[in-house]
Amino acid sequence: MAFAETFKALSDPVRRQILELLKNGRLSAGEIGGHFDMTGATISYHLSVLKKADLVRENKVKNYIYYELNTSVVEEIMLWLSELKGGTNS
């Protein structure tokens, strides 16, 4: 995992809000965009950054693209932060 890209993606509050939305299940770009007062192009940019960091996955169904949280990357980040903090995993 590229931590630089991951933390860059997480540094933006809009992208963090998108991840919060996706924790409840997959959403289309339009459904995600409905939660924000910004253009579709801006939502697309944020989704692109999240995909590049591998924090979200996309799945095409007919004419729609659905986005979902990539929990394995989130778990890797949590494990790394726990180890950094000195947490015990036993």
PDB file of N, CA and C in Angstrom:
ATOM      1  N   MET A   1       0.848  -1.177   0.000  1.00  0.00           N
ATOM      2  CA  MET A   1       0.000   0.000   0.000  1.00  0.00           C
ATOM      3  C   MET A   1       0.890   1.236   0.000  1.00  0.00           C
ATOM      4  N   ALA A   2       0.508   2.235  -0.769  1.00  0.00           N
ATOM      5  CA  ALA A   2       1.240   3.498  -0.821  1.00  0.00           C
ATOM      6  C   ALA A   2       0.630   4.451   0.207  1.00  0.00           C
ATOM      7  N   PHE A   3       1.292   4.567   1.334  1.00  0.00           N
ATOM      8  CA  PHE A   3       0.756   5.404   2.404  1.00  0.00           C
ATOM      9  C   PHE A   3       0.631   6.864   1.979  1.00  0.00           C
ATOM     10  N   ALA A   4       1.558   7.366   1.159  1.00  0.00           N
ATOM     11  CA  ALA A   4       1.499   8.769   0.743  1.00  0.00           C
ATOM     12  C   ALA A   4       0.185   9.068   0.032  1.00  0.00           C
ATOM     13  N   GLU A   5      -0.207   8.214  -0.903  1.00  0.00           N
ATOM     14  CA  GLU A   5      -1.464   8.414  -1.623  1.00  0.00           C
ATOM     15  C   GLU A   5      -2.664   8.244  -0.699  1.00  0.00           C
ATOM     16  N   THR A   6      -2.580   7.293   0.200  1.00  0.00           N
ATOM     17  CA  THR A   6      -3.679   7.047   1.131  1.00  0.00           C
ATOM     18  C   THR A   6      -3.909   8.255   2.026  1.00  0.00           C
ATOM     19  N   PHE A   7      -2.829   8.773   2.616  1.00  0.00           N
ATOM     20  CA  PHE A   7      -2.987   9.906   3.517  1.00  0.00           C
ATOM     21  C   PHE A   7      -3.347  11.183   2.765  1.00  0.00           C
ATOM     22  N   LYS A   8      -2.874  11.318   1.523  1.00  0.00           N
ATOM     23  CA  LYS A   8      -3.290  12.463   0.710  1.00  0.00           C
ATOM     24  C   LYS A   8      -4.799  12.393   0.484  1.00  0.00           C
ATOM     25  N   ALA A   9      -5.299  11.215   0.160  1.00  0.00           N
ATOM     26  CA  ALA A   9      -6.736  11.042  -0.072  1.00  0.00           C
ATOM     27  C   ALA A   9      -7.525  11.345   1.200  1.00  0.00           C
ATOM     28  N   LEU A  10      -7.017  10.915   2.333  1.00  0.00           N
ATOM     29  CA  LEU A  10      -7.720  11.117   3.602  1.00  0.00           C
ATOM     30  C   LEU A  10      -7.612  12.546   4.125  1.00  0.00           C
ATOM     31  N   SER A  11      -6.703  13.334   3.563  1.00  0.00           N
ATOM     32  CA  SER A  11      -6.488  14.690   4.074  1.00  0.00           C
ATOM     33  C   SER A  11      -7.618  15.651   3.724  1.00  0.00           C
ATOM     34  N   ASP A  12      -8.456  15.307   2.767  1.00  0.00           N
ATOM     35  CA  ASP A  12      -9.531  16.198   2.343  1.00  0.00           C
ATOM     36  C   ASP A  12     -10.841  15.843   3.039  1.00  0.00           C
ATOM     37  N   PRO A  13     -11.520  16.826   3.637  1.00  0.00           N
ATOM     38  CA  PRO A  13     -12.758  16.528   4.360  1.00  0.00           C
ATOM     39  C   PRO A  13     -13.874  15.981   3.469  1.00  0.00           C
ATOM     40  N   VAL A  14     -13.940  16.400   2.222  1.00  0.00           N
ATOM     41  CA  VAL A  14     -14.970  15.883   1.308  1.00  0.00           C
ATOM     42  C   VAL A  14     -14.741  14.395   1.071  1.00  0.00           C
ATOM     43  N   ARG A  15     -13.506  14.006   0.860  1.00  0.00           N
ATOM     44  CA  ARG A  15     -13.212  12.588   0.627  1.00  0.00           C
ATOM     45  C   ARG A  15     -13.490  11.758   1.870  1.00  0.00           C
ATOM     46  N   ARG A  16     -13.229  12.314   3.030  1.00  0.00           N
ATOM     47  CA  ARG A  16     -13.564  11.597   4.266  1.00  0.00           C
ATOM     48  C   ARG A  16     -15.083  11.436   4.397  1.00  0.00           C
ATOM     49  N   GLN A  17     -15.829  12.452   3.993  1.00  0.00           N
ATOM     50  CA  GLN A  17     -17.293  12.347   4.027  1.00  0.00           C
ATOM     51  C   GLN A  17     -17.785  11.289   3.041  1.00  0.00           C
ATOM     52  N   ILE A  18     -17.158  11.218   1.879  1.00  0.00           N
ATOM     53  CA  ILE A  18     -17.531  10.184   0.900  1.00  0.00           C
ATOM     54  C   ILE A  18     -17.300   8.800   1.489  1.00  0.00           C
ATOM     55  N   LEU A  19     -16.178   8.606   2.158  1.00  0.00           N
ATOM     56  CA  LEU A  19     -15.909   7.312   2.798  1.00  0.00           C
ATOM     57  C   LEU A  19     -16.947   7.011   3.871  1.00  0.00           C
ATOM     58  N   GLU A  20     -17.349   8.030   4.622  1.00  0.00           N
ATOM     59  CA  GLU A  20     -18.396   7.847   5.637  1.00  0.00           C
ATOM     60  C   GLU A  20     -19.699   7.375   4.982  1.00  0.00           C
ATOM     61  N   LEU A  21     -20.053   7.977   3.842  1.00  0.00           N
ATOM     62  CA  LEU A  21     -21.259   7.571   3.125  1.00  0.00           C
ATOM     63  C   LEU A  21     -21.175   6.109   2.681  1.00  0.00           C
ATOM     64  N   LEU A  22     -19.982   5.722   2.213  1.00  0.00           N
ATOM     65  CA  LEU A  22     -19.810   4.382   1.656  1.00  0.00           C
ATOM     66  C   LEU A  22     -19.721   3.287   2.718  1.00  0.00           C
ATOM     67  N   LYS A  23     -19.538   3.661   3.966  1.00  0.00           N
ATOM     68  CA  LYS A  23     -19.458   2.620   5.002  1.00  0.00           C
ATOM     69  C   LYS A  23     -20.790   1.910   5.172  1.00  0.00           C
ATOM     70  N   ASN A  24     -21.867   2.534   4.695  1.00  0.00           N
ATOM     71  CA  ASN A  24     -23.198   1.917   4.787  1.00  0.00           C
ATOM     72  C   ASN A  24     -23.553   1.091   3.561  1.00  0.00           C
ATOM     73  N   GLY A  25     -22.667   1.030   2.577  1.00  0.00           N
ATOM     74  CA  GLY A  25     -22.927   0.247   1.377  1.00  0.00           C
ATOM     75  C   GLY A  25     -22.597   1.025   0.119  1.00  0.00           C
ATOM     76  N   ARG A  26     -22.695   0.345  -0.996  1.00  0.00           N
ATOM     77  CA  ARG A  26     -22.305   0.944  -2.263  1.00  0.00           C
ATOM     78  C   ARG A  26     -23.289   2.022  -2.704  1.00  0.00           C
ATOM     79  N   LEU A  27     -22.743   3.021  -3.409  1.00  0.00           N
ATOM     80  CA  LEU A  27     -23.537   4.131  -3.936  1.00  0.00           C
ATOM     81  C   LEU A  27     -23.043   4.483  -5.329  1.00  0.00           C
ATOM     82  N   SER A  28     -23.938   5.009  -6.150  1.00  0.00           N
ATOM     83  CA  SER A  28     -23.526   5.514  -7.461  1.00  0.00           C
ATOM     84  C   SER A  28     -22.928   6.908  -7.280  1.00  0.00           C
ATOM     85  N   ALA A  29     -22.233   7.384  -8.298  1.00  0.00           N
ATOM     86  CA  ALA A  29     -21.650   8.723  -8.248  1.00  0.00           C
ATOM     87  C   ALA A  29     -22.745   9.766  -8.049  1.00  0.00           C
ATOM     88  N   GLY A  30     -23.889   9.568  -8.699  1.00  0.00           N
ATOM     89  CA  GLY A  30     -25.005  10.496  -8.547  1.00  0.00           C
ATOM     90  C   GLY A  30     -25.549  10.528  -7.131  1.00  0.00           C
ATOM     91  N   GLU A  31     -25.641   9.359  -6.515  1.00  0.00           N
ATOM     92  CA  GLU A  31     -26.106   9.287  -5.126  1.00  0.00           C
ATOM     93  C   GLU A  31     -25.112   9.975  -4.196  1.00  0.00           C
ATOM     94  N   ILE A  32     -23.835   9.782  -4.448  1.00  0.00           N
ATOM     95  CA  ILE A  32     -22.807  10.441  -3.644  1.00  0.00           C
ATOM     96  C   ILE A  32     -22.899  11.953  -3.854  1.00  0.00           C
ATOM     97  N   GLY A  33     -22.991  12.363  -5.101  1.00  0.00           N
ATOM     98  CA  GLY A  33     -23.060  13.788  -5.426  1.00  0.00           C
ATOM     99  C   GLY A  33     -24.258  14.486  -4.811  1.00  0.00           C
ATOM    100  N   GLY A  34     -25.347  13.746  -4.603  1.00  0.00           N
ATOM    101  CA  GLY A  34     -26.539  14.318  -3.996  1.00  0.00           C
ATOM    102  C   GLY A  34     -26.332  14.804  -2.575  1.00  0.00           C
ATOM    103  N   HIS A  35     -25.262  14.381  -1.948  1.00  0.00           N
ATOM    104  CA  HIS A  35     -24.966  14.784  -0.573  1.00  0.00           C
ATOM    105  C   HIS A  35     -24.093  16.036  -0.502  1.00  0.00           C
ATOM    106  N   PHE A  36     -23.680  16.545  -1.661  1.00  0.00           N
ATOM    107  CA  PHE A  36     -22.756  17.679  -1.689  1.00  0.00           C
ATOM    108  C   PHE A  36     -23.262  18.768  -2.618  1.00  0.00           C
ATOM    109  N   ASP A  37     -22.844  19.979  -2.351  1.00  0.00           N
ATOM    110  CA  ASP A  37     -23.178  21.110  -3.208  1.00  0.00           C
ATOM    111  C   ASP A  37     -21.967  21.409  -4.094  1.00  0.00           C
ATOM    112  N   MET A  38     -21.718  20.509  -5.054  1.00  0.00           N
ATOM    113  CA  MET A  38     -20.592  20.685  -5.978  1.00  0.00           C
ATOM    114  C   MET A  38     -20.914  19.981  -7.285  1.00  0.00           C
ATOM    115  N   THR A  39     -20.137  20.278  -8.304  1.00  0.00           N
ATOM    116  CA  THR A  39     -20.397  19.731  -9.634  1.00  0.00           C
ATOM    117  C   THR A  39     -20.072  18.236  -9.686  1.00  0.00           C
ATOM    118  N   GLY A  40     -20.644  17.586 -10.683  1.00  0.00           N
ATOM    119  CA  GLY A  40     -20.344  16.176 -10.904  1.00  0.00           C
ATOM    120  C   GLY A  40     -18.876  15.951 -11.198  1.00  0.00           C
ATOM    121  N   ALA A  41     -18.257  16.914 -11.901  1.00  0.00           N
ATOM    122  CA  ALA A  41     -16.827  16.798 -12.213  1.00  0.00           C
ATOM    123  C   ALA A  41     -15.983  16.822 -10.937  1.00  0.00           C
ATOM    124  N   THR A  42     -16.384  17.628  -9.981  1.00  0.00           N
ATOM    125  CA  THR A  42     -15.643  17.698  -8.715  1.00  0.00           C
ATOM    126  C   THR A  42     -15.805  16.394  -7.931  1.00  0.00           C
ATOM    127  N   ILE A  43     -17.014  15.855  -7.916  1.00  0.00           N
ATOM    128  CA  ILE A  43     -17.236  14.558  -7.254  1.00  0.00           C
ATOM    129  C   ILE A  43     -16.392  13.491  -7.947  1.00  0.00           C
ATOM    130  N   SER A  44     -16.369  13.523  -9.265  1.00  0.00           N
ATOM    131  CA  SER A  44     -15.564  12.561 -10.035  1.00  0.00           C
ATOM    132  C   SER A  44     -14.091  12.651  -9.658  1.00  0.00           C
ATOM    133  N   TYR A  45     -13.594  13.878  -9.503  1.00  0.00           N
ATOM    134  CA  TYR A  45     -12.195  14.075  -9.122  1.00  0.00           C
ATOM    135  C   TYR A  45     -11.933  13.424  -7.756  1.00  0.00           C
ATOM    136  N   HIS A  46     -12.806  13.684  -6.790  1.00  0.00           N
ATOM    137  CA  HIS A  46     -12.617  13.122  -5.453  1.00  0.00           C
ATOM    138  C   HIS A  46     -12.674  11.593  -5.489  1.00  0.00           C
ATOM    139  N   LEU A  47     -13.596  11.048  -6.268  1.00  0.00           N
ATOM    140  CA  LEU A  47     -13.681   9.590  -6.393  1.00  0.00           C
ATOM    141  C   LEU A  47     -12.424   9.022  -7.046  1.00  0.00           C
ATOM    142  N   SER A  48     -11.877   9.746  -8.009  1.00  0.00           N
ATOM    143  CA  SER A  48     -10.647   9.319  -8.675  1.00  0.00           C
ATOM    144  C   SER A  48      -9.473   9.258  -7.696  1.00  0.00           C
ATOM    145  N   VAL A  49      -9.362  10.263  -6.839  1.00  0.00           N
ATOM    146  CA  VAL A  49      -8.295  10.270  -5.828  1.00  0.00           C
ATOM    147  C   VAL A  49      -8.468   9.092  -4.868  1.00  0.00           C
ATOM    148  N   LEU A  50      -9.707   8.835  -4.464  1.00  0.00           N
ATOM    149  CA  LEU A  50      -9.970   7.708  -3.562  1.00  0.00           C
ATOM    150  C   LEU A  50      -9.676   6.368  -4.235  1.00  0.00           C
ATOM    151  N   LYS A  51      -9.992   6.251  -5.518  1.00  0.00           N
ATOM    152  CA  LYS A  51      -9.682   5.008  -6.253  1.00  0.00           C
ATOM    153  C   LYS A  51      -8.178   4.833  -6.387  1.00  0.00           C
ATOM    154  N   LYS A  52      -7.472   5.912  -6.704  1.00  0.00           N
ATOM    155  CA  LYS A  52      -6.013   5.833  -6.859  1.00  0.00           C
ATOM    156  C   LYS A  52      -5.355   5.374  -5.555  1.00  0.00           C
ATOM    157  N   ALA A  53      -5.911   5.797  -4.437  1.00  0.00           N
ATOM    158  CA  ALA A  53      -5.392   5.385  -3.127  1.00  0.00           C
ATOM    159  C   ALA A  53      -5.917   4.009  -2.732  1.00  0.00           C
ATOM    160  N   ASP A  54      -6.749   3.414  -3.577  1.00  0.00           N
ATOM    161  CA  ASP A  54      -7.337   2.087  -3.346  1.00  0.00           C
ATOM    162  C   ASP A  54      -8.264   2.054  -2.127  1.00  0.00           C
ATOM    163  N   LEU A  55      -8.814   3.211  -1.771  1.00  0.00           N
ATOM    164  CA  LEU A  55      -9.749   3.267  -0.654  1.00  0.00           C
ATOM    165  C   LEU A  55     -11.167   2.920  -1.083  1.00  0.00           C
ATOM    166  N   VAL A  56     -11.459   3.076  -2.377  1.00  0.00           N
ATOM    167  CA  VAL A  56     -12.761   2.684  -2.899  1.00  0.00           C
ATOM    168  C   VAL A  56     -12.565   1.843  -4.152  1.00  0.00           C
ATOM    169  N   ARG A  57     -13.564   1.020  -4.409  1.00  0.00           N
ATOM    170  CA  ARG A  57     -13.595   0.208  -5.628  1.00  0.00           C
ATOM    171  C   ARG A  57     -14.819   0.620  -6.418  1.00  0.00           C
ATOM    172  N   GLU A  58     -14.745   0.431  -7.732  1.00  0.00           N
ATOM    173  CA  GLU A  58     -15.922   0.701  -8.542  1.00  0.00           C
ATOM    174  C   GLU A  58     -16.403  -0.582  -9.194  1.00  0.00           C
ATOM    175  N   ASN A  59     -17.716  -0.645  -9.377  1.00  0.00           N
ATOM    176  CA  ASN A  59     -18.351  -1.802  -9.970  1.00  0.00           C
ATOM    177  C   ASN A  59     -19.394  -1.300 -10.956  1.00  0.00           C
ATOM    178  N   LYS A  60     -19.259  -1.695 -12.233  1.00  0.00           N
ATOM    179  CA  LYS A  60     -20.191  -1.246 -13.254  1.00  0.00           C
ATOM    180  C   LYS A  60     -21.366  -2.206 -13.351  1.00  0.00           C
ATOM    181  N   VAL A  61     -22.572  -1.644 -13.281  1.00  0.00           N
ATOM    182  CA  VAL A  61     -23.804  -2.405 -13.426  1.00  0.00           C
ATOM    183  C   VAL A  61     -24.663  -1.657 -14.437  1.00  0.00           C
ATOM    184  N   LYS A  62     -24.827  -2.268 -15.613  1.00  0.00           N
ATOM    185  CA  LYS A  62     -25.552  -1.639 -16.719  1.00  0.00           C
ATOM    186  C   LYS A  62     -24.960  -0.260 -17.008  1.00  0.00           C
ATOM    187  N   ASN A  63     -25.753   0.792 -16.868  1.00  0.00           N
ATOM    188  CA  ASN A  63     -25.276   2.147 -17.184  1.00  0.00           C
ATOM    189  C   ASN A  63     -24.757   2.896 -15.969  1.00  0.00           C
ATOM    190  N   TYR A  64     -24.625   2.235 -14.847  1.00  0.00           N
ATOM    191  CA  TYR A  64     -24.221   2.901 -13.616  1.00  0.00           C
ATOM    192  C   TYR A  64     -22.889   2.365 -13.114  1.00  0.00           C
ATOM    193  N   ILE A  65     -22.161   3.234 -12.445  1.00  0.00           N
ATOM    194  CA  ILE A  65     -20.943   2.825 -11.751  1.00  0.00           C
ATOM    195  C   ILE A  65     -21.211   3.015 -10.267  1.00  0.00           C
ATOM    196  N   TYR A  66     -21.029   1.937  -9.525  1.00  0.00           N
ATOM    197  CA  TYR A  66     -21.222   1.987  -8.082  1.00  0.00           C
ATOM    198  C   TYR A  66     -19.862   1.963  -7.392  1.00  0.00           C
ATOM    199  N   TYR A  67     -19.784   2.694  -6.297  1.00  0.00           N
ATOM    200  CA  TYR A  67     -18.553   2.777  -5.522  1.00  0.00           C
ATOM    201  C   TYR A  67     -18.789   2.138  -4.170  1.00  0.00           C
ATOM    202  N   GLU A  68     -17.754   1.436  -3.691  1.00  0.00           N
ATOM    203  CA  GLU A  68     -17.839   0.833  -2.371  1.00  0.00           C
ATOM    204  C   GLU A  68     -16.501   0.960  -1.667  1.00  0.00           C
ATOM    205  N   LEU A  69     -16.560   0.946  -0.365  1.00  0.00           N
ATOM    206  CA  LEU A  69     -15.384   1.069   0.476  1.00  0.00           C
ATOM    207  C   LEU A  69     -14.520  -0.174   0.353  1.00  0.00           C
ATOM    208  N   ASN A  70     -13.219   0.012   0.216  1.00  0.00           N
ATOM    209  CA  ASN A  70     -12.275  -1.103   0.205  1.00  0.00           C
ATOM    210  C   ASN A  70     -11.793  -1.297   1.643  1.00  0.00           C
ATOM    211  N   THR A  71     -12.470  -2.164   2.354  1.00  0.00           N
ATOM    212  CA  THR A  71     -12.189  -2.316   3.781  1.00  0.00           C
ATOM    213  C   THR A  71     -10.813  -2.905   4.064  1.00  0.00           C
ATOM    214  N   SER A  72     -10.236  -3.645   3.123  1.00  0.00           N
ATOM    215  CA  SER A  72      -8.916  -4.232   3.390  1.00  0.00           C
ATOM    216  C   SER A  72      -7.858  -3.140   3.545  1.00  0.00           C
ATOM    217  N   VAL A  73      -7.951  -2.068   2.764  1.00  0.00           N
ATOM    218  CA  VAL A  73      -6.989  -0.966   2.897  1.00  0.00           C
ATOM    219  C   VAL A  73      -7.215  -0.234   4.212  1.00  0.00           C
ATOM    220  N   VAL A  74      -8.471  -0.034   4.572  1.00  0.00           N
ATOM    221  CA  VAL A  74      -8.792   0.616   5.841  1.00  0.00           C
ATOM    222  C   VAL A  74      -8.234  -0.215   7.001  1.00  0.00           C
ATOM    223  N   GLU A  75      -8.370  -1.531   6.921  1.00  0.00           N
ATOM    224  CA  GLU A  75      -7.843  -2.398   7.976  1.00  0.00           C
ATOM    225  C   GLU A  75      -6.320  -2.314   8.049  1.00  0.00           C
ATOM    226  N   GLU A  76      -5.645  -2.232   6.898  1.00  0.00           N
ATOM    227  CA  GLU A  76      -4.184  -2.090   6.891  1.00  0.00           C
ATOM    228  C   GLU A  76      -3.753  -0.800   7.566  1.00  0.00           C
ATOM    229  N   ILE A  77      -4.466   0.276   7.294  1.00  0.00           N
ATOM    230  CA  ILE A  77      -4.146   1.571   7.908  1.00  0.00           C
ATOM    231  C   ILE A  77      -4.326   1.488   9.415  1.00  0.00           C
ATOM    232  N   MET A  78      -5.438   0.894   9.837  1.00  0.00           N
ATOM    233  CA  MET A  78      -5.712   0.776  11.277  1.00  0.00           C
ATOM    234  C   MET A  78      -4.650  -0.072  11.969  1.00  0.00           C
ATOM    235  N   LEU A  79      -4.233  -1.157  11.325  1.00  0.00           N
ATOM    236  CA  LEU A  79      -3.195  -2.008  11.900  1.00  0.00           C
ATOM    237  C   LEU A  79      -1.886  -1.240  12.026  1.00  0.00           C
ATOM    238  N   TRP A  80      -1.516  -0.509  10.981  1.00  0.00           N
ATOM    239  CA  TRP A  80      -0.271   0.262  11.001  1.00  0.00           C
ATOM    240  C   TRP A  80      -0.321   1.319  12.096  1.00  0.00           C
ATOM    241  N   LEU A  81      -1.445   2.026  12.218  1.00  0.00           N
ATOM    242  CA  LEU A  81      -1.566   3.064  13.252  1.00  0.00           C
ATOM    243  C   LEU A  81      -1.517   2.441  14.640  1.00  0.00           C
ATOM    244  N   SER A  82      -2.136   1.292  14.794  1.00  0.00           N
ATOM    245  CA  SER A  82      -2.102   0.605  16.092  1.00  0.00           C
ATOM    246  C   SER A  82      -0.674   0.201  16.448  1.00  0.00           C
ATOM    247  N   GLU A  83       0.058  -0.306  15.484  1.00  0.00           N
ATOM    248  CA  GLU A  83       1.447  -0.692  15.741  1.00  0.00           C
ATOM    249  C   GLU A  83       2.308   0.529  16.027  1.00  0.00           C
ATOM    250  N   LEU A  84       2.034   1.626  15.344  1.00  0.00           N
ATOM    251  CA  LEU A  84       2.779   2.871  15.576  1.00  0.00           C
ATOM    252  C   LEU A  84       2.547   3.373  16.989  1.00  0.00           C
ATOM    253  N   LYS A  85       1.316   3.273  17.415  1.00  0.00           N
ATOM    254  CA  LYS A  85       0.925   3.720  18.750  1.00  0.00           C
ATOM    255  C   LYS A  85       1.501   2.807  19.827  1.00  0.00           C
ATOM    256  N   GLY A  86       1.810   1.591  19.447  1.00  0.00           N
ATOM    257  CA  GLY A  86       2.334   0.637  20.416  1.00  0.00           C
ATOM    258  C   GLY A  86       1.257  -0.275  20.951  1.00  0.00           C
ATOM    259  N   GLY A  87       0.164  -0.389  20.194  1.00  0.00           N
ATOM    260  CA  GLY A  87      -0.939  -1.259  20.613  1.00  0.00           C
ATOM    261  C   GLY A  87      -0.539  -2.712  20.572  1.00  0.00           C
ATOM    262  N   THR A  88      -1.179  -3.498  21.374  1.00  0.00           N
ATOM    263  CA  THR A  88      -0.906  -4.933  21.373  1.00  0.00           C
ATOM    264  C   THR A  88      -1.977  -5.648  20.601  1.00  0.00           C
ATOM    265  N   ASN A  89      -1.588  -6.640  19.834  1.00  0.00           N
ATOM    266  CA  ASN A  89      -2.518  -7.409  19.022  1.00  0.00           C
ATOM    267  C   ASN A  89      -2.657  -8.836  19.525  1.00  0.00           C
ATOM    268  N   SER A  90      -2.310  -9.099  20.760  1.00  0.00           N
ATOM    269  CA  SER A  90      -2.405 -10.476  21.253  1.00  0.00           C
ATOM    270  C   SER A  90      -3.620 -10.695  22.095  1.00  0.00           C
TER     271      SER A  90
END
